PDB file of C-alpha atoms in Angstrom:
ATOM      1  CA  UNK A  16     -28.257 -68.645-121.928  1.00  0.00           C
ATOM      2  CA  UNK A  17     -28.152 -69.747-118.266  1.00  0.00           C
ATOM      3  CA  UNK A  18     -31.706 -70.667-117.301  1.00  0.00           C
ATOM      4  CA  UNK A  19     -33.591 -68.368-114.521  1.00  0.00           C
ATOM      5  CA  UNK A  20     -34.371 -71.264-112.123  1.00  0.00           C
ATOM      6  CA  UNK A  21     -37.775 -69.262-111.157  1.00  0.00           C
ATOM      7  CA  UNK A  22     -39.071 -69.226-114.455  1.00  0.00           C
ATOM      8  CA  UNK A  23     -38.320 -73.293-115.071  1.00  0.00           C
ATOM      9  CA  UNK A  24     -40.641 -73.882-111.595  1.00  0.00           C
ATOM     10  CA  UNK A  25     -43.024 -71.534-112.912  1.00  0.00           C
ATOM     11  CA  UNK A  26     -43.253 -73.296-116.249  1.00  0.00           C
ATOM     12  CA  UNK A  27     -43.795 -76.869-114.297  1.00  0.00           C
ATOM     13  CA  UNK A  28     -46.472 -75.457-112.619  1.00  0.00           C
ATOM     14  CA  UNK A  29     -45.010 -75.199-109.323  1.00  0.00           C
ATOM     15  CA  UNK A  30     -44.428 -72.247-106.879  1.00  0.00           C
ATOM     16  CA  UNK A  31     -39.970 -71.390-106.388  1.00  0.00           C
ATOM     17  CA  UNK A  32     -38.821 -70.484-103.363  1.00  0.00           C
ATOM     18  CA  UNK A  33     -36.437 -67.540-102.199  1.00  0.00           C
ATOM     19  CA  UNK A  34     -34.142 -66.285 -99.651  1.00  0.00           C
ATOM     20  CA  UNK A  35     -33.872 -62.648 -98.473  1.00  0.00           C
ATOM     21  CA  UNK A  36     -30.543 -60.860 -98.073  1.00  0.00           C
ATOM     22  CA  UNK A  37     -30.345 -57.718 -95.890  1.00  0.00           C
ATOM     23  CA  UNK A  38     -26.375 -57.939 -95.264  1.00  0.00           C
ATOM     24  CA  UNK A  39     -24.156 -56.246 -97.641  1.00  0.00           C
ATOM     25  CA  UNK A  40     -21.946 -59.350 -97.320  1.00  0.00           C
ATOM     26  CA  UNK A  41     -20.740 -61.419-100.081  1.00  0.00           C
ATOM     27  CA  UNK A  42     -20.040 -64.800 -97.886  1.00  0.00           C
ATOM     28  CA  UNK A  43     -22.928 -65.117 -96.376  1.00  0.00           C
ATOM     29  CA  UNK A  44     -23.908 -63.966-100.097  1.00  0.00           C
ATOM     30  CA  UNK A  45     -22.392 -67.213-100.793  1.00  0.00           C
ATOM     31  CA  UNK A  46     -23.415 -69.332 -98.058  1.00  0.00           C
ATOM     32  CA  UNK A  47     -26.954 -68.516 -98.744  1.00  0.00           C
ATOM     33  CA  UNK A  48     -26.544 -69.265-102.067  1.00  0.00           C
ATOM     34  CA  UNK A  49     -25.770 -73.034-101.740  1.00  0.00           C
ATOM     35  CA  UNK A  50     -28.741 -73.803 -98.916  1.00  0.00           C
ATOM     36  CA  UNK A  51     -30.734 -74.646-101.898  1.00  0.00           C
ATOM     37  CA  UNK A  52     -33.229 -72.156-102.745  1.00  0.00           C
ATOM     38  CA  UNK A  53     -34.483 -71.754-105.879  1.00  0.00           C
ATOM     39  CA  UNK A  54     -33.650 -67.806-106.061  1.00  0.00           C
ATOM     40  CA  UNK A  55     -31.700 -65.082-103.405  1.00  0.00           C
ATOM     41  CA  UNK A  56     -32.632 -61.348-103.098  1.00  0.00           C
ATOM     42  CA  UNK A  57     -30.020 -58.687-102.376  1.00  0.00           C
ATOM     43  CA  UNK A  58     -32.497 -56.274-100.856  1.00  0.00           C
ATOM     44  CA  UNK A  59     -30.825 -52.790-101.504  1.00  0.00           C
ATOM     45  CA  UNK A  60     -33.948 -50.449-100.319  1.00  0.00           C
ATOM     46  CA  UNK A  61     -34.132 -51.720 -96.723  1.00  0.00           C
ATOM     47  CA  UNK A  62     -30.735 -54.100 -96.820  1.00  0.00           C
ATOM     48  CA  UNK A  63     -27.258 -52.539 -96.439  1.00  0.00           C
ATOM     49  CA  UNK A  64     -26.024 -52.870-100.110  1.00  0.00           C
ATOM     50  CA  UNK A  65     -25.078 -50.567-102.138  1.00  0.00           C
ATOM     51  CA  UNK A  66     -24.368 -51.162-106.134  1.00  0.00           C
ATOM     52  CA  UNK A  67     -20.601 -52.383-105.418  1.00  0.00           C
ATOM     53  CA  UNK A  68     -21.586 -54.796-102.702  1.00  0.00           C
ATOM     54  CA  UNK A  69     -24.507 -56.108-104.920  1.00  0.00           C
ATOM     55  CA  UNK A  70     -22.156 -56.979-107.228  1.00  0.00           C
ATOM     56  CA  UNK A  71     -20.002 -58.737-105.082  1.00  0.00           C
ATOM     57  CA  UNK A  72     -22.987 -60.666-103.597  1.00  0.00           C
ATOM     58  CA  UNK A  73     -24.513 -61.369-107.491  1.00  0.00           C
ATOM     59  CA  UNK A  74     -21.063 -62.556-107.900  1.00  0.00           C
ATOM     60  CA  UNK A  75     -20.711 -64.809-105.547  1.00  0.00           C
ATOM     61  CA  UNK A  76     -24.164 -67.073-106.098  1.00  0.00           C
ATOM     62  CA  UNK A  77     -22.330 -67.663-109.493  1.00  0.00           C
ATOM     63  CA  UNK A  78     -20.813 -70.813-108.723  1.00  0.00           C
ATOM     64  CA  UNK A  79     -24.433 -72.417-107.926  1.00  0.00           C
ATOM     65  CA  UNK A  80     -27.856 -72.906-109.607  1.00  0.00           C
ATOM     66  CA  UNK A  81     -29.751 -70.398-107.350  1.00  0.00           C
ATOM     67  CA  UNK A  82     -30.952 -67.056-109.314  1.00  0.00           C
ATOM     68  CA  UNK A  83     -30.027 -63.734-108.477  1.00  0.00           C
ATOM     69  CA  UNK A  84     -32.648 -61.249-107.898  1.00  0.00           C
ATOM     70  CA  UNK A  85     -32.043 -57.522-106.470  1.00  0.00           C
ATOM     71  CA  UNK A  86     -35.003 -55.363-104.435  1.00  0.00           C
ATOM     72  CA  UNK A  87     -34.458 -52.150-106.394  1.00  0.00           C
ATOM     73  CA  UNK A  88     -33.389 -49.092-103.834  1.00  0.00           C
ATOM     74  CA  UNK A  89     -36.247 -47.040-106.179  1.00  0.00           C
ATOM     75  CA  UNK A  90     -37.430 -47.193-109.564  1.00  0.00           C
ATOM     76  CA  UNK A  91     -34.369 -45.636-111.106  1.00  0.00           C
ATOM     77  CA  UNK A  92     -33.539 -46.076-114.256  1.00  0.00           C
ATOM     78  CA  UNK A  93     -29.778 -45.930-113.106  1.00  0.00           C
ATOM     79  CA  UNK A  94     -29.773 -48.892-110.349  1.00  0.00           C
ATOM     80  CA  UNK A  95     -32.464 -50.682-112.702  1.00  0.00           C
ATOM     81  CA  UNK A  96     -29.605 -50.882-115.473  1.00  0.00           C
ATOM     82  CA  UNK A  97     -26.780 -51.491-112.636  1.00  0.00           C
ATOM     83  CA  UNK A  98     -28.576 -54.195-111.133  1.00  0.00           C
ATOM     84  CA  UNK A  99     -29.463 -55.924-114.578  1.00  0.00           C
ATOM     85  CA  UNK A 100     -25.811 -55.552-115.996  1.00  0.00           C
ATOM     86  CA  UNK A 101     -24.742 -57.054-112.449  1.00  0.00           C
ATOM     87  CA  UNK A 102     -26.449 -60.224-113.589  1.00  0.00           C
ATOM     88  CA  UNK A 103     -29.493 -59.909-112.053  1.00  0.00           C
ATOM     89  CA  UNK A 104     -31.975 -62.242-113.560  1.00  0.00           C
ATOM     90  CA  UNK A 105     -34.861 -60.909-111.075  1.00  0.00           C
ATOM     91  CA  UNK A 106     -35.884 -57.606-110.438  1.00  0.00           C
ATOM     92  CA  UNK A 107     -38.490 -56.509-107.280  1.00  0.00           C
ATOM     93  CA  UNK A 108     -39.432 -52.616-107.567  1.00  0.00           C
ATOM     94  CA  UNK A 109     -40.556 -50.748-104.324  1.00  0.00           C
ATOM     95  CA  UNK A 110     -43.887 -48.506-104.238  1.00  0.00           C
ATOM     96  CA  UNK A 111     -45.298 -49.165-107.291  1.00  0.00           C
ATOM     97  CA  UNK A 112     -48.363 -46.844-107.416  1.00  0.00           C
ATOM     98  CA  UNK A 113     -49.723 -46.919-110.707  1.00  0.00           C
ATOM     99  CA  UNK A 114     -49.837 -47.836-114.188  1.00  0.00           C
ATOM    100  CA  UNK A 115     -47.065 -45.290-115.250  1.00  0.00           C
ATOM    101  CA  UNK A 116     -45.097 -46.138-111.764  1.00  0.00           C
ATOM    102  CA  UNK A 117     -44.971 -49.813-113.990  1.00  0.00           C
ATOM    103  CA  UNK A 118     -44.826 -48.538-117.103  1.00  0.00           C
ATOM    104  CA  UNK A 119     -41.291 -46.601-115.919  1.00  0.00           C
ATOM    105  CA  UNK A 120     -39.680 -49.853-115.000  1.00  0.00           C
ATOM    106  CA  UNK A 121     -40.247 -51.769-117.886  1.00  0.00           C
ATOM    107  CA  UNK A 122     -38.857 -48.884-119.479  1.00  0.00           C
ATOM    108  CA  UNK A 123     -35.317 -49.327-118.365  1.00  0.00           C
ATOM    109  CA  UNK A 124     -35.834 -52.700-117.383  1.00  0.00           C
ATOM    110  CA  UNK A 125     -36.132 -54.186-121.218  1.00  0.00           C
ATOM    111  CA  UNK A 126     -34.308 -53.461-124.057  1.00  0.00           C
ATOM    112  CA  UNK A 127     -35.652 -51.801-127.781  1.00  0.00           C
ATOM    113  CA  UNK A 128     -38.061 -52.146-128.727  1.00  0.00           C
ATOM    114  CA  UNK A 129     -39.683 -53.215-125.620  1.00  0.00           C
ATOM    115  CA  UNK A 130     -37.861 -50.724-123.760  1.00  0.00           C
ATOM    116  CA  UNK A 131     -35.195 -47.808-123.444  1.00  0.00           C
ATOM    117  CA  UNK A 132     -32.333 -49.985-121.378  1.00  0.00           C
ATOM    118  CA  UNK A 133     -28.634 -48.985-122.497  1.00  0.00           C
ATOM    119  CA  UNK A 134     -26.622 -51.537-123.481  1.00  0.00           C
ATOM    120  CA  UNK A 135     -23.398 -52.595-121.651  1.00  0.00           C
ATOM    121  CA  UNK A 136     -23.925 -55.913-120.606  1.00  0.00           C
ATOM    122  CA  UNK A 137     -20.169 -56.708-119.506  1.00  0.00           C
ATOM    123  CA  UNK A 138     -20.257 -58.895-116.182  1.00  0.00           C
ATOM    124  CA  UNK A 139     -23.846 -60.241-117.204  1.00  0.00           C
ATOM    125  CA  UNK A 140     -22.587 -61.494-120.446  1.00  0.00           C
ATOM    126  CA  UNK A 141     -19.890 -63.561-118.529  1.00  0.00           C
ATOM    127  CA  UNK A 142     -22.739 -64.851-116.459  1.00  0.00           C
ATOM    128  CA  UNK A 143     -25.761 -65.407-118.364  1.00  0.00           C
ATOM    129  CA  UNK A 144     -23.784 -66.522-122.153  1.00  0.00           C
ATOM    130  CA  UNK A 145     -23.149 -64.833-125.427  1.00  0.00           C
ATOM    131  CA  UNK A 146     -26.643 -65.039-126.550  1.00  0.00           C
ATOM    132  CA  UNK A 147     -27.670 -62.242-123.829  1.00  0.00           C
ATOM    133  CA  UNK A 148     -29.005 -59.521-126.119  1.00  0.00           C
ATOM    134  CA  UNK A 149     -31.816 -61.999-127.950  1.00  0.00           C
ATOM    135  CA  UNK A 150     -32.685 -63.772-124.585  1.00  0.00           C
ATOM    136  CA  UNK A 151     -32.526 -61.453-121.525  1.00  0.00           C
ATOM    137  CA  UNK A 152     -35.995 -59.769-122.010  1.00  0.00           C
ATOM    138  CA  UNK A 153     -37.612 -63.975-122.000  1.00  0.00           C
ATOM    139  CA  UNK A 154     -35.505 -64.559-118.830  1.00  0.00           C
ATOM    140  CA  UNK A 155     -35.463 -61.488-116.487  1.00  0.00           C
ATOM    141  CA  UNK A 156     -38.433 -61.445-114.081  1.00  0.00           C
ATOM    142  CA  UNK A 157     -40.077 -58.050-113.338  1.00  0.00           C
ATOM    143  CA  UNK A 158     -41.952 -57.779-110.237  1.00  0.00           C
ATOM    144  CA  UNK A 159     -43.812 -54.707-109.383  1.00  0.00           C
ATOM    145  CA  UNK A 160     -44.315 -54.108-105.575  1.00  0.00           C
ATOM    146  CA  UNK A 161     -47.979 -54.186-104.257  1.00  0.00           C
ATOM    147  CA  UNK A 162     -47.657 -52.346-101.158  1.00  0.00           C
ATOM    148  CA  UNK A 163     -49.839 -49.693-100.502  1.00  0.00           C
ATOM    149  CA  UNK A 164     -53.467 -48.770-100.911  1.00  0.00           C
ATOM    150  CA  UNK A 165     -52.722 -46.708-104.281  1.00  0.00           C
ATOM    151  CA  UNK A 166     -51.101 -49.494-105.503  1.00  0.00           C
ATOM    152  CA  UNK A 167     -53.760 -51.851-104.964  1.00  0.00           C
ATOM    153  CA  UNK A 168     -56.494 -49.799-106.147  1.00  0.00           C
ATOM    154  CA  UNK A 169     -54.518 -49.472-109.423  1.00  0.00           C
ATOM    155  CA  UNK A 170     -53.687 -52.929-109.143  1.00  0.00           C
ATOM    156  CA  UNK A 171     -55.691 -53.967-112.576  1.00  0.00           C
ATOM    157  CA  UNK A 172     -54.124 -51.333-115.113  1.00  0.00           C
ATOM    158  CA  UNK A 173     -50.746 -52.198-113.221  1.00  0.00           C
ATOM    159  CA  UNK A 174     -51.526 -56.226-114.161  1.00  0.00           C
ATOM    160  CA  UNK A 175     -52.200 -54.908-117.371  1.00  0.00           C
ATOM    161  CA  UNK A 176     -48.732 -52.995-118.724  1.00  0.00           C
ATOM    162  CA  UNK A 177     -46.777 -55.141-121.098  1.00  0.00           C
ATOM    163  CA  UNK A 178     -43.582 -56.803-119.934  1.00  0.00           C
ATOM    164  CA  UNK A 179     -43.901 -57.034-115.923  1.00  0.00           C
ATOM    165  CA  UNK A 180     -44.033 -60.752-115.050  1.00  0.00           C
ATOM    166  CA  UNK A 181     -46.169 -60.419-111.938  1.00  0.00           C
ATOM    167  CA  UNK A 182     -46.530 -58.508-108.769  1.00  0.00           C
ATOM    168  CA  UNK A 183     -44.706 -59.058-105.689  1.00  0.00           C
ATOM    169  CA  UNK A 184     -46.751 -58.332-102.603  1.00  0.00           C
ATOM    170  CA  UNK A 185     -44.750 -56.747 -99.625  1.00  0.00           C
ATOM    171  CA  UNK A 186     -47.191 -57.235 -96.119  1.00  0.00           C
ATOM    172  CA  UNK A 187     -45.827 -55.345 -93.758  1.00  0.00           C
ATOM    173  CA  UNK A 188     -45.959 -51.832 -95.793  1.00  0.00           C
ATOM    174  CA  UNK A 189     -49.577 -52.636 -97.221  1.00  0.00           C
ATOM    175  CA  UNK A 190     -50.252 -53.341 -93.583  1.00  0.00           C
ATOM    176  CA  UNK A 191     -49.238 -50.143 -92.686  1.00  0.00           C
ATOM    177  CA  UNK A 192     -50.779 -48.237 -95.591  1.00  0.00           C
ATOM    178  CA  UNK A 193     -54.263 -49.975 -94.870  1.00  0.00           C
ATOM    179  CA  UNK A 194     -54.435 -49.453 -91.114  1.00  0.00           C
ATOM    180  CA  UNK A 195     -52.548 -52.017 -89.539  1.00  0.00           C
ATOM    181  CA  UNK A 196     -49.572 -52.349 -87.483  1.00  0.00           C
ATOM    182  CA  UNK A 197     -46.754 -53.551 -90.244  1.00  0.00           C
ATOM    183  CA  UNK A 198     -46.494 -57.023 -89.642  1.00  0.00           C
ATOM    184  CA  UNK A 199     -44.319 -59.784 -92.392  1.00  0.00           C
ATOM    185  CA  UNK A 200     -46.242 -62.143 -90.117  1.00  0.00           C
ATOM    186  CA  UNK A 201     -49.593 -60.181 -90.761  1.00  0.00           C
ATOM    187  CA  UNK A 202     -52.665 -62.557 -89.200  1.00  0.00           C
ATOM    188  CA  UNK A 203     -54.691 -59.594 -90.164  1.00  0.00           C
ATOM    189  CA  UNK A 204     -57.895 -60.639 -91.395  1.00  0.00           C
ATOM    190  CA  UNK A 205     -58.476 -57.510 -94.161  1.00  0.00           C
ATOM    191  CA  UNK A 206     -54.937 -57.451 -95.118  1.00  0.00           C
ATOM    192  CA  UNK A 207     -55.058 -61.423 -95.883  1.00  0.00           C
ATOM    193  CA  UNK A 208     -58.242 -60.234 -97.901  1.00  0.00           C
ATOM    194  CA  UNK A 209     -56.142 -58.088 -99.986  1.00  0.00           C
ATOM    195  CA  UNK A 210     -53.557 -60.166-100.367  1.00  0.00           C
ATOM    196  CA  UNK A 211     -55.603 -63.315-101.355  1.00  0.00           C
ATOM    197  CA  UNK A 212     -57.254 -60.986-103.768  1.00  0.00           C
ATOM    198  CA  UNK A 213     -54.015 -59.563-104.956  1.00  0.00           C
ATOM    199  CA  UNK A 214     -53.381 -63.311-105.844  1.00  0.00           C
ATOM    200  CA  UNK A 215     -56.296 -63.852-107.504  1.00  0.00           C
ATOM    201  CA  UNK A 216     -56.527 -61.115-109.883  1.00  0.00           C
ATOM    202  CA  UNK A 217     -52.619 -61.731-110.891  1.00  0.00           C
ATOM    203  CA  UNK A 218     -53.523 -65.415-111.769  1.00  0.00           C
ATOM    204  CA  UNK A 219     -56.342 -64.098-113.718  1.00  0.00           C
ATOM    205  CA  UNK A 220     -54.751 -61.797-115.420  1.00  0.00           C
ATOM    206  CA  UNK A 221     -51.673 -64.579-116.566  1.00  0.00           C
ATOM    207  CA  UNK A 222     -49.108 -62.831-114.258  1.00  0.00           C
ATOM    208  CA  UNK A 223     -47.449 -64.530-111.117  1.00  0.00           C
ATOM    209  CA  UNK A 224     -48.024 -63.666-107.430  1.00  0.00           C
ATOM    210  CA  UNK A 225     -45.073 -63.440-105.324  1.00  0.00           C
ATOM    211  CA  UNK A 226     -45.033 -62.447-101.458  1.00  0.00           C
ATOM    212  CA  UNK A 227     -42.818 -62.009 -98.622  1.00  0.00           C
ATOM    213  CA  UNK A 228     -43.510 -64.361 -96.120  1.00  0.00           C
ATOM    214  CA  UNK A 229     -42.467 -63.486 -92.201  1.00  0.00           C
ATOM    215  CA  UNK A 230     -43.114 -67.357 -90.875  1.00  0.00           C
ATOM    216  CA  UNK A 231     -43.288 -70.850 -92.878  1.00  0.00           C
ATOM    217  CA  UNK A 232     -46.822 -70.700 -91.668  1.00  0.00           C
ATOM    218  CA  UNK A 233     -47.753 -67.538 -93.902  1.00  0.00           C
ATOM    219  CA  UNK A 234     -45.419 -69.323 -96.733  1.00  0.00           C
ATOM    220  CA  UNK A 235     -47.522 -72.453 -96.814  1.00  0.00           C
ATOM    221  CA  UNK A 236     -50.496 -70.135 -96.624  1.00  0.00           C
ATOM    222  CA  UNK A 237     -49.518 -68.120 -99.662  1.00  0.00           C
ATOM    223  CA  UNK A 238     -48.670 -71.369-101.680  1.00  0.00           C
ATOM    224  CA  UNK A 239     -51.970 -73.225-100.644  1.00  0.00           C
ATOM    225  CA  UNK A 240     -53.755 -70.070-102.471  1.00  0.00           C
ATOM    226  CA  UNK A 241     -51.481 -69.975-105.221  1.00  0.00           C
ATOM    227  CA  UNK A 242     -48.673 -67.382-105.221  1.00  0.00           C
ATOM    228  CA  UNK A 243     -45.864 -68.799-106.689  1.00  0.00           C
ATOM    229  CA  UNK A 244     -42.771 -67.046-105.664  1.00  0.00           C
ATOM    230  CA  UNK A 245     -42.495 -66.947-102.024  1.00  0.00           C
ATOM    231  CA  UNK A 246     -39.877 -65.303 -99.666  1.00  0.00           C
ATOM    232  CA  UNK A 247     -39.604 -67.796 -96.877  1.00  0.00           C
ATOM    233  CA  UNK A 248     -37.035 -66.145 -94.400  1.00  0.00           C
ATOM    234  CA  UNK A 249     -33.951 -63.228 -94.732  1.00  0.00           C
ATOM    235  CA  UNK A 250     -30.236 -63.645 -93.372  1.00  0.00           C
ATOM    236  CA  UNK A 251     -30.558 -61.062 -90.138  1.00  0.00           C
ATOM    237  CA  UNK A 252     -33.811 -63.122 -89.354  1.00  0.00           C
ATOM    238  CA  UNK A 253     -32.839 -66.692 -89.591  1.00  0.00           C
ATOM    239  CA  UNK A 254     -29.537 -65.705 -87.723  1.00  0.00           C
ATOM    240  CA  UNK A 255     -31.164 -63.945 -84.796  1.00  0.00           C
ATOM    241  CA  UNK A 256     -33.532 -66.709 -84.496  1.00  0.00           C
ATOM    242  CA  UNK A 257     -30.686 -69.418 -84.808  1.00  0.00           C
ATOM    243  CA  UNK A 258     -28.502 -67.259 -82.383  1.00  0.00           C
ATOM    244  CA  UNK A 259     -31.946 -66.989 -79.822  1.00  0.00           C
ATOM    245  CA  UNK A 260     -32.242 -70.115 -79.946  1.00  0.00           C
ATOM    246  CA  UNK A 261     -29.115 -71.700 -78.961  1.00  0.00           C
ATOM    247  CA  UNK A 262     -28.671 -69.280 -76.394  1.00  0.00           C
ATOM    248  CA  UNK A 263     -32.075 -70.102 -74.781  1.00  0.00           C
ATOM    249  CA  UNK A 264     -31.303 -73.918 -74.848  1.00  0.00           C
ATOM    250  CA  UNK A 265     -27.513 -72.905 -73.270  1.00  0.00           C
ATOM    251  CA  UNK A 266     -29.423 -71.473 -70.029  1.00  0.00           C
ATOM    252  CA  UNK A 267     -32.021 -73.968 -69.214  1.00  0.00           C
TER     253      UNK A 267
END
């Protein structure tokens, strides 16, 4: 079985780093792939992907040791199974509310008797080896999104179903859905509370913390207090920046 490069970090003790795709492009797919991350997101809620161009993108990290993960559109059993028989060795589910919200991904997410996932492996096979059927549920990562008030209140029972990995904390929509302007680079004082807290409880309960991070500032932040996957930047992002930048230093 190919390893899931996350999960070897997370077993040193140490937090893995990721890389956020919002193109539907498989080249920069690719490019992204060898910068050196430890994992790459297709994001296909808020990205431009849909389930052909994630597979094109999944493809194309194959050729390095970064792991695929895909930001679910919506916790469908349909795109759960598509992204998994893509490859995907990471999965990151929107709006997770409550227990059941949870409960519902691990569903499709794992197969029996752990879960109700429909086999037809093909292209993840190819990837991942032929020992995928007794090995996939010990390597995929399942991240429940933290990212509204509802979800944080239920935070505890969520923590608590059997076979999600951790919870991945998205900032700018719990900003939103606790008052605040949405913000990736949140300086927020309450929603660093919640998030800190988020952190805390996931560590206590065993489970990892993972967090999209708008600046390398917020990223060392999040690492100093212990969540251990961290989003540092996304394609459109670190292009506009780049693209800014080199204008800016054109015209002076």
């Amino acid at each position: 079985m190919r390893p899931n490069k996350v999960r070897q970090k997370w077993e040193r003790g140490e937090a893995a780093s990721n890389f956020w795709l919002a193109s539907d492009s498989s080249v920069i797919a690719e490019f992204a792939a060898h910068f050196g991350y430890d994992s790459i997101t297709v994001d296909a809620q808020h990205g431009f992907s849909d389930n052909s161009d994630m597979l094109g993108m999944i493809q194309a990290m194959a050729a390095t040791s970064s792991t695929p993960f895909v930001r679910l559109r919506w916790n469908d059993p349909g795109q759960i199974m598509r992204a998994l028989d893509a490859g995907s060795y990471g999965l990151i589910c929107p709006m997770v509310n409550s227990a059941e919200d949870a409960e519902h991904l691990v569903r499709y997410a794992r197969y029996p008797p752990h879960g109700e996932r429909s086999w037809g492996p093909h292209r993840a096979i190819l990837y991942s080896g032929d020992d995928y059927r007794s090995q996939i549920d010990n390597t995929v990562i399942v991240l429940p999104m933290i990212e509204t008030k509802a979800g944080y209140t239920e935070l505890d029972n969520i923590l608590d179903v059997d076979g999600i990995d951790g919870v991945y904390v998205g900032p700018s929509d719990l900003s939103l859905s606790l008052g605040f302007e949405p913000a990736a680079d949140t300086q927020e004082p309450k929603v660093w509370a919640a998030i800190e807290d988020i952190g805390k409880r996931a560590r206590a309960a065993g489970k990892a913390c993972a967090i999209f991070c708008g600046s390398v500032s917020m990223a060392r932040r999040a690492r100093d207090i212990g969540f251990n996957l961290i989003t540092l930047t996304a394609d459109l992002t670190s292009m506009s920046a780049s693209a800014k930048a080199t204008l800016a230093e054109f015209e002076e």
